[in-house]
Short mmCIF file of C-alpha atoms in Angstrom, two decimals:
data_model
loop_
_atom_site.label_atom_id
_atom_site.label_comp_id
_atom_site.label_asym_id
_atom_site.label_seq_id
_atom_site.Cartn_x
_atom_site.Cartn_y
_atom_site.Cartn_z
CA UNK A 177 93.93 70.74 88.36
CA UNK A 178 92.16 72.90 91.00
CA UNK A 179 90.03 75.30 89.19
CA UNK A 180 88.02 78.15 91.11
CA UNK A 181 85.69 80.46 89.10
CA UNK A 182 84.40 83.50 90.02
CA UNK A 183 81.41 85.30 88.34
CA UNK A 184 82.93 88.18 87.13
CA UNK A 185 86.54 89.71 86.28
CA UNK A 186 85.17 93.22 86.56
CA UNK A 187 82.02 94.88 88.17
CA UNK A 188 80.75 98.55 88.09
CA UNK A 189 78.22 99.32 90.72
CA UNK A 190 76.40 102.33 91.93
CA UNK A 191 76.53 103.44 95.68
CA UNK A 192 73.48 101.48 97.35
CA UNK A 193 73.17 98.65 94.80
CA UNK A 194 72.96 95.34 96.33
CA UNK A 195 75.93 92.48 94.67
CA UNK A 196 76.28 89.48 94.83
CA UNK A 197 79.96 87.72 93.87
CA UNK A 198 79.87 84.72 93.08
CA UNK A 199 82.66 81.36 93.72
CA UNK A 200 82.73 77.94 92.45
CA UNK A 201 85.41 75.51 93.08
CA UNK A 202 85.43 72.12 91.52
CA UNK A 203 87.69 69.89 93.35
CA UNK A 204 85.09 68.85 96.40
CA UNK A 205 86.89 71.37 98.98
CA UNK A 206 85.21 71.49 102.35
CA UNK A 207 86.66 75.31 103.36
CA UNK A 208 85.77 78.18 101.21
CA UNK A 209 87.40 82.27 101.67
CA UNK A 210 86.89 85.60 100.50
CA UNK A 211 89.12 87.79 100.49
CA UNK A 212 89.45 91.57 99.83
CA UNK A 213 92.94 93.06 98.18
CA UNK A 214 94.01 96.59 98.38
CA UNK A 215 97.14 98.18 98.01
CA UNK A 216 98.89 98.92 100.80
CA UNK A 217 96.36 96.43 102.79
CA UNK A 218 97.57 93.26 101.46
CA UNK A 219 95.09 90.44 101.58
CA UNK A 220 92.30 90.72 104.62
CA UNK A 221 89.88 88.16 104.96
CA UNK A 222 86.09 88.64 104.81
CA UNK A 223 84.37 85.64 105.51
CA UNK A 224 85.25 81.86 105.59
CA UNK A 225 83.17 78.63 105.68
CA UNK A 226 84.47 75.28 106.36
CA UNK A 227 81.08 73.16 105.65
CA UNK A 228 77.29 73.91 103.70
CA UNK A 229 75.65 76.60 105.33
CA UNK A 230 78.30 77.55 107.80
CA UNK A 231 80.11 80.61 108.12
CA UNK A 232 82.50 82.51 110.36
CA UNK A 233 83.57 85.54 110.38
CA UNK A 234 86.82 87.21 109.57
CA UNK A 235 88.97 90.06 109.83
CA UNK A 236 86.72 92.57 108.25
CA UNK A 237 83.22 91.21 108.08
CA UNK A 238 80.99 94.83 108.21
CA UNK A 239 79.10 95.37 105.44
CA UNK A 240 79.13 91.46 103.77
CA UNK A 241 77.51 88.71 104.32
CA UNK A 242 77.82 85.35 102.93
CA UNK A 243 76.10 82.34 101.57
CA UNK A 244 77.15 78.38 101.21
CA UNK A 245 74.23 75.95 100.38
CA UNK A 246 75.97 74.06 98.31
CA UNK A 247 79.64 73.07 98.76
CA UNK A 248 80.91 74.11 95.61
CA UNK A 249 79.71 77.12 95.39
CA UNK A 250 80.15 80.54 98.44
CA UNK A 251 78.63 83.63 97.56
CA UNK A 252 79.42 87.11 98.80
CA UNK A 253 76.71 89.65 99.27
CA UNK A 254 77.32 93.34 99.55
CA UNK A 255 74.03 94.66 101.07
CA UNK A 256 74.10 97.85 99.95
CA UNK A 257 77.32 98.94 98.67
CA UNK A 258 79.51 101.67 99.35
CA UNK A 259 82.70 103.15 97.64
CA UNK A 260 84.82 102.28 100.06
CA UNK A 261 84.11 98.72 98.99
CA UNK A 262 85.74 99.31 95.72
CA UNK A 263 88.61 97.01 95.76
CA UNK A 264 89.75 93.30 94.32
CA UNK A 265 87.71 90.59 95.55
CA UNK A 266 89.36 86.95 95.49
CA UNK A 267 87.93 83.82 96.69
CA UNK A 268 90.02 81.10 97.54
CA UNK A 269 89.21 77.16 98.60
CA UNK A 270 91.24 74.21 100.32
CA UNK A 271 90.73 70.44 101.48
CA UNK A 272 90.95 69.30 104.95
CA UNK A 273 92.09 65.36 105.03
CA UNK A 274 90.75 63.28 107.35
CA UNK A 275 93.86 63.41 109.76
CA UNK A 276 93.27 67.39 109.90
CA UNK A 277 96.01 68.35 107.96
CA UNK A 278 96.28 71.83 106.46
CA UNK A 279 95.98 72.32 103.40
CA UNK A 280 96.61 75.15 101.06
CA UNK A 281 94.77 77.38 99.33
CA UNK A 282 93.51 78.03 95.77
CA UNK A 283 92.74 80.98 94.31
CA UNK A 284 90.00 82.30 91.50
CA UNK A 285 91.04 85.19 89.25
CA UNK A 286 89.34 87.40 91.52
CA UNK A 287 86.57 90.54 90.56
CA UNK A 288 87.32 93.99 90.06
CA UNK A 289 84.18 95.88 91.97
CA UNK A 290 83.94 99.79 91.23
CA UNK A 291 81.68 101.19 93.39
CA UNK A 292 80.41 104.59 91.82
CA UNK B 210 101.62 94.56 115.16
CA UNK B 211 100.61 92.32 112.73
CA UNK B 212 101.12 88.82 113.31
CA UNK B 213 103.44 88.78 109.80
CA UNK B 214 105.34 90.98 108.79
CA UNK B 215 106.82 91.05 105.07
CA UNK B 216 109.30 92.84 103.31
CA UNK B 217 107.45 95.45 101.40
CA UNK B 218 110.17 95.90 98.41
CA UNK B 219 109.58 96.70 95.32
CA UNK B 220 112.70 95.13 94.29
CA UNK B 221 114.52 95.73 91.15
CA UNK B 222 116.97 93.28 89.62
CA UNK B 223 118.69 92.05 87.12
CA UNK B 224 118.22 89.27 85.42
CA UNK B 225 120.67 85.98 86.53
CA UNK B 226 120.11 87.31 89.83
CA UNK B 227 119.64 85.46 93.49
CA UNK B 228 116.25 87.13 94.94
CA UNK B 229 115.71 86.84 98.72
CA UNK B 230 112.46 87.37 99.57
CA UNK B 231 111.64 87.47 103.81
CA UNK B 232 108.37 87.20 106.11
CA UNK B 233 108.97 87.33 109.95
CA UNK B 234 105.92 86.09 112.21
CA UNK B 235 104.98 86.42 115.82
CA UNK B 236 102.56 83.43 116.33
CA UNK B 237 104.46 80.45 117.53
CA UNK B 238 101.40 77.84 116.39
CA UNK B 239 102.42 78.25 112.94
CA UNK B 240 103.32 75.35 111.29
CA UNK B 241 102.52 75.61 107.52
CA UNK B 242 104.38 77.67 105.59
CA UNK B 243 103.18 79.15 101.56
CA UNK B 244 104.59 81.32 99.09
CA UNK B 245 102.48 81.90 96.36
CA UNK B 246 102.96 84.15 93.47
CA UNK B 247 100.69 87.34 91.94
CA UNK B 248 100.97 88.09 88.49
CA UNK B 249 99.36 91.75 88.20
CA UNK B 250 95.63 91.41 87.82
CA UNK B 251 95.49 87.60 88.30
CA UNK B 252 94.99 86.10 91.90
CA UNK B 253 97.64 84.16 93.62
CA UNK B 254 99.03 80.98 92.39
CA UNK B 255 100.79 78.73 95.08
CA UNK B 256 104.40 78.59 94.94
CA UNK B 257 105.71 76.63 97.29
CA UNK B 258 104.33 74.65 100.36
CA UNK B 259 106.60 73.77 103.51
CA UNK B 260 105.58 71.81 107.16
CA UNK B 261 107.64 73.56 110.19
CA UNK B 262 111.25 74.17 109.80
CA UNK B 263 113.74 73.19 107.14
CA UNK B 264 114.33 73.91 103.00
CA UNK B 265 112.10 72.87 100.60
CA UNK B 266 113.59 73.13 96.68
CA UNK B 267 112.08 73.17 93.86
CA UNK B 268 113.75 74.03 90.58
CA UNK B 269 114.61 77.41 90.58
CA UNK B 270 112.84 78.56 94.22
CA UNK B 271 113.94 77.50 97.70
CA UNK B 272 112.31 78.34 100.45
CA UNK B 273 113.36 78.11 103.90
CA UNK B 274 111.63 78.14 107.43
CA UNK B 275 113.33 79.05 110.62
CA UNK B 276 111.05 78.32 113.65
CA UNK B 277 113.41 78.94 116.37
CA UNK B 278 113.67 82.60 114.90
CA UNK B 279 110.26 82.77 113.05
CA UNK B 280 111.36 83.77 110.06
CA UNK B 281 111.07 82.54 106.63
CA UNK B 282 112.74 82.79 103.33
CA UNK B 283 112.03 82.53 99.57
CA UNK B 284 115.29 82.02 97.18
CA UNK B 285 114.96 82.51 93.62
CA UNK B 286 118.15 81.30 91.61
CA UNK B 287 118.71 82.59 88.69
CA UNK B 288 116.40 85.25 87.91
CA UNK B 289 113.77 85.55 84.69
CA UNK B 290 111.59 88.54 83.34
CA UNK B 291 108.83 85.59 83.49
CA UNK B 292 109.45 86.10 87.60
CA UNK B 293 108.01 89.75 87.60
CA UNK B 294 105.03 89.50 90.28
CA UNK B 295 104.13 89.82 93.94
CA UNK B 296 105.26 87.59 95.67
CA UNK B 297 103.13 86.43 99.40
CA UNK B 298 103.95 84.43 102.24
CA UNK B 299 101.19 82.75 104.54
CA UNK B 300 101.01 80.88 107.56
CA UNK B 301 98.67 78.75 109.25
CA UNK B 302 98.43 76.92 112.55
CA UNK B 303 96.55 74.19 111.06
CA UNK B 304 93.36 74.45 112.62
CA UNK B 305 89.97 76.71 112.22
CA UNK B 306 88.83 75.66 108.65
CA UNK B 307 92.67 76.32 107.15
CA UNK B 308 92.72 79.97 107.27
CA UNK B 309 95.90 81.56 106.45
CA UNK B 310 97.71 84.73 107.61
CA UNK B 311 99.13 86.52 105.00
CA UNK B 312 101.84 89.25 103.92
CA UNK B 313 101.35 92.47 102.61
CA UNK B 314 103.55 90.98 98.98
CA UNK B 315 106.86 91.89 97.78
CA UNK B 316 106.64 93.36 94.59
CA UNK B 317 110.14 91.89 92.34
CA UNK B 318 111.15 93.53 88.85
CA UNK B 319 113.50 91.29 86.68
CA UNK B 320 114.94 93.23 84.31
CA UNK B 321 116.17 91.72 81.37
#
């Protein structure tokens, strides 16, 4: 089975603070996501990376950055954090076969971040 | 307009029920179709997995793509309690490191 592990289930952190959330996935998967969840907001994309040490933005990149030096494992940073970045984090990871052919995604059990 | 669109519920039934649960897209490139399922505080478990148009059963859950109207369907025969959750649909042209577009959810209540 797939397994993807995040850091931490919940997180309280004070306006400012820098964070770091960490992923691992243990299944060799070349293409790594975050993901932020809100109600009302659905599922928006932060950052993806589809190799070690690359990165591409996505929907809603300000105020994260990311970090993949080693394949199993993609980091999200908040710089300085802000309460408006209170919200469910999930990370999520897929394979990409040799003929190119998508493949889904798996999800961790995501991080509750409370920014105070 | 986002590129899908689900239908936001929350739906109520009863148990024994058939649940329909619908996404509608605008992006024609498309061609890989999820459902995956939320239990509340948990992240999303994949559901079901279908390549361009056509059913796809499995057990209980059927899901169905229309490309010609670019639309998409999620059956659930005979409803459980255990099938409480959100339910999200996501697409994906296949290219650009597998990224996915997804739905806002469908929240479903079984009630026993």
């Amino acid at each position: 089975d797939v397994k993807v592990t995040q850091s931490s289930r919940y997180l309280v952190k004070r306006t400012g603070e820098k964070v770091f959330l960490e992923c691992v996935q243990d299944m060799d998967h070349e293409n790594m996501f975050w993901y932020r969840q809100d109600p009302g907001l659905g599922l928006r994309l932060i950052y993806f990376s589809y190799d070690v040490k690359m990165k591409e933005k996505g929907d809603i990149p300000e105020g994260y950055s990311v970090s993949r030096e080693k394949k199993e494992r993609f980091s999200l940073i908040l710089e300085s954090a802000s309460t408006n970045q209170t919200s469910m984090y999930l990370c999520a990871s897929s394979s990409r076969t040799s003929r190119g052919r998508q493949e889904t995604q798996y999800f961790g059990p995501g991080t509750r971040l409370l920014v105070l | 307009q986002k590129e899908v669109e689900q239908d936001p519920g929350p739906l109520s039934v009863p148990e024994g029920a058939i649940v329909s649960l619908n996404c509608t897209y605008s992006n024609s490139a498309f061609q890989y179709f999820m459902w995956y399922r939320q239990y509340s505080r948990k992240g999303p478990e994949l559901l079901m997995y279908t390549y361009s148009s056509g059913n796809k059963e499995d057990g209980r859950f059927t899901a169905q793509v229309d490309k010609s109207s670019k639309y998409i369907s999620l059956f659930i025969r005979d409803s459980q309690p255990s099938d409480s959750a959100t339910y999200l649909c996501a697409m994906s042209a296949g290219t650009n490191a597998g990224k996915s577009t997804f739905g806002d959810g469908t929240t479903l209540t079984v009630k026993p």
